[in-house]
């Protein structure tokens, strides 16, 4: 029997820019960048992009987001290209979404739904899966309600009102039930995660975190690196969390590597809190591997977005290694020009991985952990915070004048608190 591969969904993209609205601060995304990003996200969700429509206008149309002319253009494109789905950049109200679906005769979703779908597909931890489902349901609820309003307005038609409303009520009740269930399951998973972290932290190992814009290839690189670095004592670091692994560097030094998600501009609300938990690992990292896709036309813009997320997380002092990924997609003569200052690698072929491991080794050697005793006056709250954030506090004793601390600090951080060291 011939194997059947599911056909990829054919999608049309719509990017919009509202000229009467000031662009959100620090958002360097114009129409071009927004389209490129949307195309990448769509492909990552398994779709085939068959075309796009752009619209620049003072403000969105309340009923259909884009204007009537553009809507017609979209309809023609969809018919001509045999589209299955339309994806809008930005957010659609439930009403706009419904009106658009009716006008184009196709399913229409917005960037938030696309992102939720992508993350649902890629979520590897139980916590991630629960959180994404929760965000998806929360997104769906008001959209159900929207249809409820519409149905009751239609009212009267035989067989529409009663059963329609009942069905909606049932749907709503089921969703609320599921949401309650997900919330309590999440609480349990978080508790376990906290316990795991405490166990991990009992072993003083440096953590390196992979950061980088969505699709840069962090997870691919995570798999490549952890396959390359032989795990010495797996039982010791066994963890339920598949996004953290111990790996052993050429010097035999061991390091915990963590994969992350959530580096994306304008993240859907429900997901922000989800990623806070995962990004906690980033805040604890001594070293960041900032991965970018060398082939992405707007890679500098993506790097800025990543740095902005890092700044929001309060991560500013960790050392950073830039990693230019996907060099297998470039002709050899173009690689050096596009990866200046970065380690050039391919997670796919394994090219450059040895160099990356060696580089990691060197960076960690430059910043070894040292045990120190400090006495910080109360006025030095900022330094106390730094010590907690960047080091591992072994003992802490408060008295009326200040606080005495014994901690393991990276050498770089120790230099900042040298004035407060005491003998011991
Ligand atoms: N050609 C090529 N594709 C890659 C490479 N690394 C990752 N990819 C692809 O890029 C996409 C995003 O990778 P993923 O690891 O999920 O990115 P993440 O969002 O940063 O974790 C996937 O389709 C990968 O197969 C690489 O080195 N070369
Ligand atoms: Mg990933």
Coordinates of C-alpha atoms and ligand atoms in Angstrom, one line a residue:
X1 CA 0.0 0.0 0.0
X2 CA 1.4 3.4 -0.8
X3 CA 2.1 5.5 2.2
X4 CA 0.1 8.7 2.5
X5 CA 1.9 11.8 3.6
X6 CA -0.5 14.4 4.9
X7 CA -0.6 17.4 2.6
X8 CA 0.9 20.5 4.1
X9 CA -1.6 23.2 4.7
X10 CA -1.4 25.9 2.1
X11 CA -1.5 29.3 3.8
X12 CA -1.8 33.0 2.9
X13 CA -0.2 35.5 5.2
X14 CA -1.5 39.0 5.9
X15 CA 0.7 41.6 7.4
X16 CA -0.6 45.0 8.5
X17 CA 0.8 48.3 9.7
X18 CA -1.3 51.0 11.3
X19 CA 0.2 54.4 10.5
X20 CA -1.9 56.4 12.9
X21 CA -0.7 54.3 15.8
X22 CA 2.8 54.7 17.1
X23 CA 4.8 51.5 16.8
X24 CA 5.3 49.8 20.2
X25 CA 8.6 51.0 21.8
X26 CA 11.7 49.1 20.8
X27 CA 9.9 47.2 18.1
X28 CA 11.9 47.6 14.9
X29 CA 9.6 45.3 13.1
X30 CA 8.2 46.8 9.9
X31 CA 5.9 45.0 7.4
X32 CA 8.8 43.2 5.8
X33 CA 10.2 41.9 9.1
X34 CA 6.7 41.0 10.3
X35 CA 6.1 39.0 7.1
X36 CA 9.4 37.2 7.2
X37 CA 8.8 36.2 10.8
X38 CA 5.2 35.1 10.2
X39 CA 6.4 33.0 7.2
X40 CA 9.1 31.3 9.4
X41 CA 6.6 30.6 12.2
X42 CA 4.1 29.2 9.7
X43 CA 6.7 26.8 8.2
X44 CA 7.7 25.8 11.6
X45 CA 4.1 24.9 12.2
X46 CA 4.2 22.6 9.2
X47 CA 2.5 24.9 6.6
X48 CA 3.4 25.9 3.1
X49 CA 3.3 29.6 2.5
X50 CA 1.7 30.3 -0.9
X51 CA 1.4 34.1 -0.9
X52 CA 0.9 37.2 1.1
X53 CA -1.0 40.5 1.3
X54 CA 0.3 43.6 3.0
X55 CA -1.7 46.5 4.1
X56 CA -0.7 49.9 5.4
X57 CA -3.6 52.0 6.6
X58 CA -4.2 54.5 9.4
X59 CA -6.1 52.1 11.6
X60 CA -7.7 48.6 11.4
X61 CA -11.2 48.2 10.2
X62 CA -13.2 47.3 13.3
X63 CA -15.2 44.7 11.4
X64 CA -12.6 43.0 9.1
X65 CA -9.2 44.4 10.2
X66 CA -8.1 45.0 6.6
X67 CA -10.1 47.3 4.3
X68 CA -12.7 46.1 1.7
X69 CA -10.2 46.4 -1.3
X70 CA -7.6 44.2 0.5
X71 CA -10.2 41.8 1.5
X72 CA -11.2 41.3 -2.1
X73 CA -7.6 40.8 -3.1
X74 CA -7.2 38.3 -0.4
X75 CA -10.3 36.4 -1.6
X76 CA -8.9 36.3 -5.2
X77 CA -5.5 35.1 -4.0
X78 CA -7.0 32.4 -1.9
X79 CA -9.2 31.1 -4.7
X80 CA -6.4 31.2 -7.3
X81 CA -3.8 29.5 -5.0
X82 CA -6.1 26.9 -3.5
X83 CA -5.4 28.2 0.0
X84 CA -6.5 26.3 3.1
X85 CA -5.9 28.9 5.8
X86 CA -5.2 32.6 6.2
X87 CA -2.9 33.8 9.0
X88 CA -2.9 37.4 10.1
X89 CA 0.0 39.1 11.8
X90 CA -1.1 40.9 15.0
X91 CA -4.3 40.1 16.8
X92 CA -7.8 39.7 15.5
X93 CA -10.9 40.3 17.7
X94 CA -13.4 37.4 17.8
X95 CA -15.7 39.4 15.6
X96 CA -13.1 40.3 13.0
X97 CA -12.0 36.7 12.9
X98 CA -15.6 35.5 12.3
X99 CA -16.3 38.2 9.7
X100 CA -13.1 37.4 7.8
X101 CA -13.8 33.7 7.8
X102 CA -17.2 34.3 6.3
X103 CA -15.9 36.8 3.7
X104 CA -13.0 34.6 2.5
X105 CA -14.7 31.2 3.0
X106 CA -11.6 29.8 4.8
X107 CA -10.3 29.3 8.3
X108 CA -8.6 32.5 9.5
X109 CA -6.3 32.7 12.5
X110 CA -4.0 35.3 14.0
X111 CA -0.4 35.3 15.1
X112 CA -1.3 34.4 18.7
X113 CA -3.1 31.3 17.6
X114 CA -0.2 30.4 15.3
X115 CA 2.3 30.7 18.1
X116 CA 0.1 28.7 20.5
X117 CA -0.1 26.0 17.9
X118 CA 3.6 26.0 17.3
X119 CA 4.4 25.8 20.9
X120 CA 1.8 23.0 21.4
X121 CA 3.6 21.1 18.7
X122 CA 7.1 21.6 20.2
X123 CA 6.4 21.5 23.9
X124 CA 8.6 18.8 25.4
X125 CA 8.1 19.2 29.1
X126 CA 5.0 18.3 30.9
X127 CA 4.9 21.8 32.3
X128 CA 5.2 23.3 28.8
X129 CA 2.4 21.1 27.4
X130 CA 0.0 21.9 30.3
X131 CA 0.7 25.6 30.0
X132 CA 0.2 25.8 26.3
X133 CA -3.1 23.9 26.5
X134 CA -4.2 26.3 29.2
X135 CA -3.3 29.3 27.1
X136 CA -5.1 27.8 24.1
X137 CA -8.3 27.2 26.1
X138 CA -8.2 30.7 27.5
X139 CA -7.8 32.1 24.1
X140 CA -10.8 30.0 22.8
X141 CA -13.3 30.9 25.5
X142 CA -14.2 34.5 24.5
X143 CA -14.4 33.2 20.9
X144 CA -17.0 30.7 21.9
X145 CA -18.9 33.4 23.8
X146 CA -18.8 35.5 20.6
X147 CA -20.5 32.9 18.7
X148 CA -23.1 32.6 21.5
X149 CA -24.0 36.2 21.1
X150 CA -24.4 35.8 17.4
X151 CA -26.6 32.7 17.7
X152 CA -28.9 34.3 20.2
X153 CA -29.3 37.3 18.0
X154 CA -30.2 35.1 15.1
X155 CA -32.6 33.4 17.5
X156 CA -36.0 32.1 16.6
X157 CA -35.0 29.9 13.7
X158 CA -36.2 26.4 14.3
X159 CA -33.5 24.3 15.8
X160 CA -30.9 27.1 16.0
X161 CA -31.6 28.7 19.3
X162 CA -32.2 25.9 21.9
X163 CA -29.7 23.3 20.9
X164 CA -27.1 25.9 19.8
X165 CA -27.2 27.6 23.1
X166 CA -27.2 24.3 25.0
X167 CA -24.2 23.1 23.0
X168 CA -22.4 26.3 23.7
X169 CA -23.1 26.1 27.4
X170 CA -21.8 22.5 27.4
X171 CA -18.7 23.5 25.6
X172 CA -18.1 26.4 27.9
X173 CA -18.6 24.2 31.0
X174 CA -16.3 21.5 29.7
X175 CA -13.6 24.1 28.9
X176 CA -13.9 25.6 32.4
X177 CA -13.6 22.2 33.9
X178 CA -10.5 21.4 31.8
X179 CA -9.0 24.7 32.8
X180 CA -9.4 24.0 36.5
X181 CA -7.9 20.6 36.0
X182 CA -4.9 22.0 34.1
X183 CA -4.3 24.6 36.7
X184 CA -4.0 22.1 39.5
X185 CA -1.9 19.8 37.4
X186 CA 0.5 22.7 36.7
X187 CA 0.8 23.5 40.4
X188 CA 1.9 19.9 41.0
X189 CA 4.4 19.9 38.2
X190 CA 5.9 23.2 39.4
X191 CA 6.3 21.8 42.9
X192 CA 8.2 18.8 41.4
X193 CA 10.3 21.1 39.3
X194 CA 11.3 23.1 42.3
X195 CA 12.4 19.9 44.1
X196 CA 14.4 18.9 41.1
X197 CA 16.1 22.2 41.0
X198 CA 17.1 22.0 44.6
X199 CA 18.6 18.6 44.0
X200 CA 20.5 19.8 41.0
X201 CA 21.8 22.8 42.9
X202 CA 23.2 20.7 45.7
X203 CA 25.9 19.8 43.1
X204 CA 27.7 23.0 42.2
X205 CA 27.8 22.9 38.5
X206 CA 27.8 25.8 36.2
X207 CA 24.8 26.2 33.9
X208 CA 24.9 27.3 30.3
X209 CA 21.7 28.3 28.7
X210 CA 20.8 28.3 25.0
X211 CA 19.0 31.5 24.1
X212 CA 18.0 32.9 20.8
X213 CA 15.0 33.8 18.7
X214 CA 12.4 31.1 18.0
X215 CA 13.6 28.9 15.1
X216 CA 17.2 29.8 15.5
X217 CA 17.9 26.1 16.1
X218 CA 18.4 26.0 19.9
X219 CA 16.7 22.7 20.4
X220 CA 18.5 21.1 17.5
X221 CA 21.8 22.4 18.9
X222 CA 20.8 21.2 22.4
X223 CA 20.4 17.6 21.0
X224 CA 23.6 17.9 19.0
X225 CA 25.7 19.2 22.0
X226 CA 24.3 16.7 24.5
X227 CA 24.9 13.8 22.1
X228 CA 28.5 15.1 21.6
X229 CA 29.3 15.6 25.3
X230 CA 29.5 12.2 26.9
X231 CA 27.4 12.1 30.0
X232 CA 29.6 10.9 32.8
X233 CA 27.3 10.0 35.6
X234 CA 23.8 10.0 34.3
X235 CA 22.1 8.9 37.5
X236 CA 23.4 11.8 39.4
X237 CA 21.9 14.3 37.0
X238 CA 18.9 12.3 36.0
X239 CA 16.0 14.6 35.8
X240 CA 12.5 14.5 34.5
X241 CA 13.1 17.7 32.7
X242 CA 14.2 16.9 29.2
X243 CA 15.4 20.5 28.6
X244 CA 18.3 20.3 31.1
X245 CA 21.2 17.9 30.6
X246 CA 24.6 17.5 32.0
X247 CA 27.4 17.4 29.4
X248 CA 31.1 16.9 29.7
X249 CA 33.5 19.2 28.0
X250 CA 36.9 18.3 26.4
X251 CA 38.6 19.3 29.7
X252 CA 36.4 16.8 31.5
X253 CA 34.7 19.7 33.2
X254 CA 31.0 19.2 33.4
X255 CA 28.3 21.7 32.8
X256 CA 24.5 21.7 32.8
X257 CA 23.1 22.8 29.6
X258 CA 19.5 24.1 29.4
X259 CA 17.3 24.6 26.3
X260 CA 14.8 27.4 26.4
X261 CA 11.7 28.7 24.7
X262 CA 9.9 32.0 24.6
X263 CA 12.2 34.4 22.8
X264 CA 9.7 36.1 20.6
X265 CA 8.4 39.6 20.2
X266 CA 4.9 40.3 21.4
X267 CA 4.4 37.0 23.1
X268 CA 0.7 36.0 23.7
X269 CA -0.3 36.8 27.2
X270 CA -1.1 33.3 28.4
X271 CA 2.4 32.2 27.4
X272 CA 4.4 34.9 29.2
X273 CA 3.9 33.4 32.6
X274 CA 4.5 29.9 31.2
X275 CA 7.9 31.0 29.9
X276 CA 8.9 32.9 33.0
X277 CA 9.3 29.5 34.7
X278 CA 11.5 28.0 32.0
X279 CA 13.4 31.2 31.6
X280 CA 14.3 31.0 35.3
X281 CA 17.1 28.7 34.1
X282 CA 18.4 31.5 32.1
X283 CA 18.6 33.8 35.1
X284 CA 20.7 31.3 36.8
X285 CA 23.0 30.6 33.9
X286 CA 26.7 31.6 34.1
X287 CA 27.1 31.5 30.4
X288 CA 24.6 32.2 27.6
X289 CA 24.9 30.6 24.2
X290 CA 23.1 33.1 22.0
X291 CA 22.1 31.1 18.9
X292 CA 21.1 32.8 15.7
X293 CA 20.1 31.6 12.2
X294 CA 22.9 32.9 9.8
X295 CA 20.5 32.7 6.9
X296 CA 17.8 34.9 8.5
X297 CA 17.7 38.3 6.7
X298 CA 16.7 40.1 9.9
X299 CA 19.0 38.4 12.3
X300 CA 20.3 41.6 13.9
X301 CA 16.7 42.6 14.7
X302 CA 16.1 39.1 16.2
X303 CA 19.2 39.5 18.3
X304 CA 17.9 42.8 19.6
X305 CA 14.6 41.2 20.5
X306 CA 16.4 38.4 22.4
X307 CA 18.5 40.9 24.3
X308 CA 15.3 42.8 25.2
X309 CA 13.8 39.7 26.7
X310 CA 17.0 39.0 28.6
X311 CA 17.0 42.6 30.0
X312 CA 13.3 42.1 31.1
X313 CA 14.4 39.0 32.9
X314 CA 17.2 41.0 34.6
X315 CA 20.0 39.0 32.9
X316 CA 22.7 41.4 31.9
X317 CA 25.9 40.2 33.4
X318 CA 26.2 36.7 32.2
X319 CA 29.0 36.0 29.7
X320 CA 27.7 35.3 26.2
X321 CA 29.0 33.3 23.3
X322 CA 27.4 34.1 19.9
X323 CA 26.6 31.0 17.9
X324 CA 25.9 31.3 14.2
X325 CA 23.8 28.2 13.3
X326 CA 22.7 26.6 10.0
X327 CA 25.9 27.2 8.1
X328 CA 25.1 24.1 6.1
X329 CA 22.6 26.3 4.2
X330 CA 25.3 28.8 3.1
X331 CA 28.0 28.5 0.4
X332 CA 31.3 28.1 2.2
X333 CA 32.6 31.5 1.0
X334 CA 29.7 33.3 2.7
X335 CA 30.0 31.8 6.2
X336 CA 32.8 34.0 7.5
X337 CA 31.1 37.2 6.5
X338 CA 27.8 36.4 8.2
X339 CA 29.2 34.9 11.4
X340 CA 31.8 37.4 12.4
X341 CA 32.5 37.3 16.1
X342 CA 30.5 34.1 16.5
X343 CA 31.2 30.4 16.5
X344 CA 29.9 29.0 13.2
X345 CA 28.1 25.7 13.5
X346 CA 25.5 23.5 12.0
X347 CA 23.3 21.6 14.4
X348 CA 22.2 19.6 11.4
X349 CA 25.6 18.3 10.2
X350 CA 27.6 18.7 13.4
X351 CA 30.0 21.1 11.7
X352 CA 31.7 23.4 14.2
X353 CA 30.4 21.5 17.3
X354 CA 33.9 20.6 18.5
X355 CA 34.9 24.3 18.4
X356 CA 31.8 25.3 20.3
X357 CA 32.5 22.7 23.1
X358 CA 36.1 23.9 23.3
X359 CA 35.0 27.5 23.4
X360 CA 32.5 26.7 26.2
X361 CA 35.3 25.1 28.1
X362 CA 37.5 28.2 27.8
X363 CA 34.8 30.6 28.9
X364 CA 34.1 28.5 32.0
X365 CA 37.7 28.2 32.9
X366 CA 37.9 32.0 32.8
X367 CA 35.2 32.3 35.4
X368 CA 35.5 29.5 37.9
X369 CA 33.4 29.3 41.1
X370 CA 35.2 30.5 44.2
X371 CA 34.0 30.3 47.8
X372 CA 34.0 33.6 49.6
X373 CA 32.8 35.2 52.9
X374 CA 31.3 38.6 52.7
X375 CA 29.9 41.2 55.0
X376 CA 27.5 43.5 53.3
X377 CA 26.0 46.6 55.0
X378 CA 22.3 47.1 54.5
X379 CA 23.0 49.9 52.1
X380 CA 24.4 47.5 49.7
X381 CA 21.1 45.9 48.8
X382 CA 22.0 45.8 45.1
X383 CA 25.1 43.7 45.7
X384 CA 23.3 41.4 48.0
X385 CA 20.8 40.8 45.2
X386 CA 23.7 40.2 42.8
X387 CA 25.2 37.6 45.1
X388 CA 21.9 35.8 45.3
X389 CA 21.3 36.0 41.6
X390 CA 24.8 35.2 40.4
X391 CA 26.1 32.9 43.0
X392 CA 25.2 30.1 45.3
X393 CA 24.6 31.2 48.9
X394 CA 25.8 28.6 51.4
X395 CA 25.1 30.5 54.6
X396 CA 23.5 33.8 55.4
X397 CA 23.2 35.6 58.7
X398 CA 21.4 38.9 59.3
X399 CA 22.2 41.3 62.1
X400 CA 21.3 44.9 62.8
X401 CA 24.2 46.3 60.7
X402 CA 24.0 44.1 57.7
X403 CA 24.4 40.6 56.6
X404 CA 27.2 38.0 56.6
X405 CA 27.3 35.6 53.8
X406 CA 29.3 32.6 52.7
X407 CA 28.8 31.9 49.0
X408 CA 30.2 30.4 45.9
X409 CA 30.7 33.1 43.3
X410 CA 32.0 33.1 39.7
X411 CA 35.3 35.0 39.7
X412 CA 33.8 37.8 37.6
X413 CA 31.2 38.4 40.3
X414 CA 33.7 38.1 43.1
X415 CA 35.6 41.0 41.7
X416 CA 32.5 43.2 42.1
X417 CA 32.2 42.5 45.8
X418 CA 35.9 42.3 46.7
X419 CA 35.7 45.3 49.0
X420 CA 33.3 43.5 51.3
X421 CA 35.2 40.2 51.7
X422 CA 36.2 39.1 55.1
X423 CA 38.8 36.6 56.2
X424 CA 37.6 33.2 57.3
Ligands
LIG1 N1 19.5 23.3 7.7 C1 19.5 23.4 9.0 N2 18.4 23.5 9.7 C2 18.4 23.6 11.1 C3 19.6 23.6 11.8 N3 19.3 23.7 13.1 C4 18.0 23.7 13.2 N4 17.4 23.7 12.0 C5 16.0 23.7 11.7 O1 15.4 24.9 12.0 C6 14.1 24.8 12.6 C7 14.1 25.3 14.0 O2 14.9 24.5 14.8 P1 14.7 24.4 16.4 O3 15.8 23.7 17.0 O4 13.3 23.9 16.7 O5 14.7 26.0 16.8 P2 14.4 26.6 18.2 O6 13.1 27.3 18.1 O7 15.5 27.7 18.4 O8 14.5 25.6 19.3 C8 13.8 23.3 12.5 O9 13.1 23.0 11.4 C9 15.2 22.6 12.4 O10 15.2 21.4 11.7 C10 20.9 23.6 11.0 O11 22.0 23.6 11.5 N5 20.7 23.5 9.6
LIG2 MG1 13.2 25.0 20.7

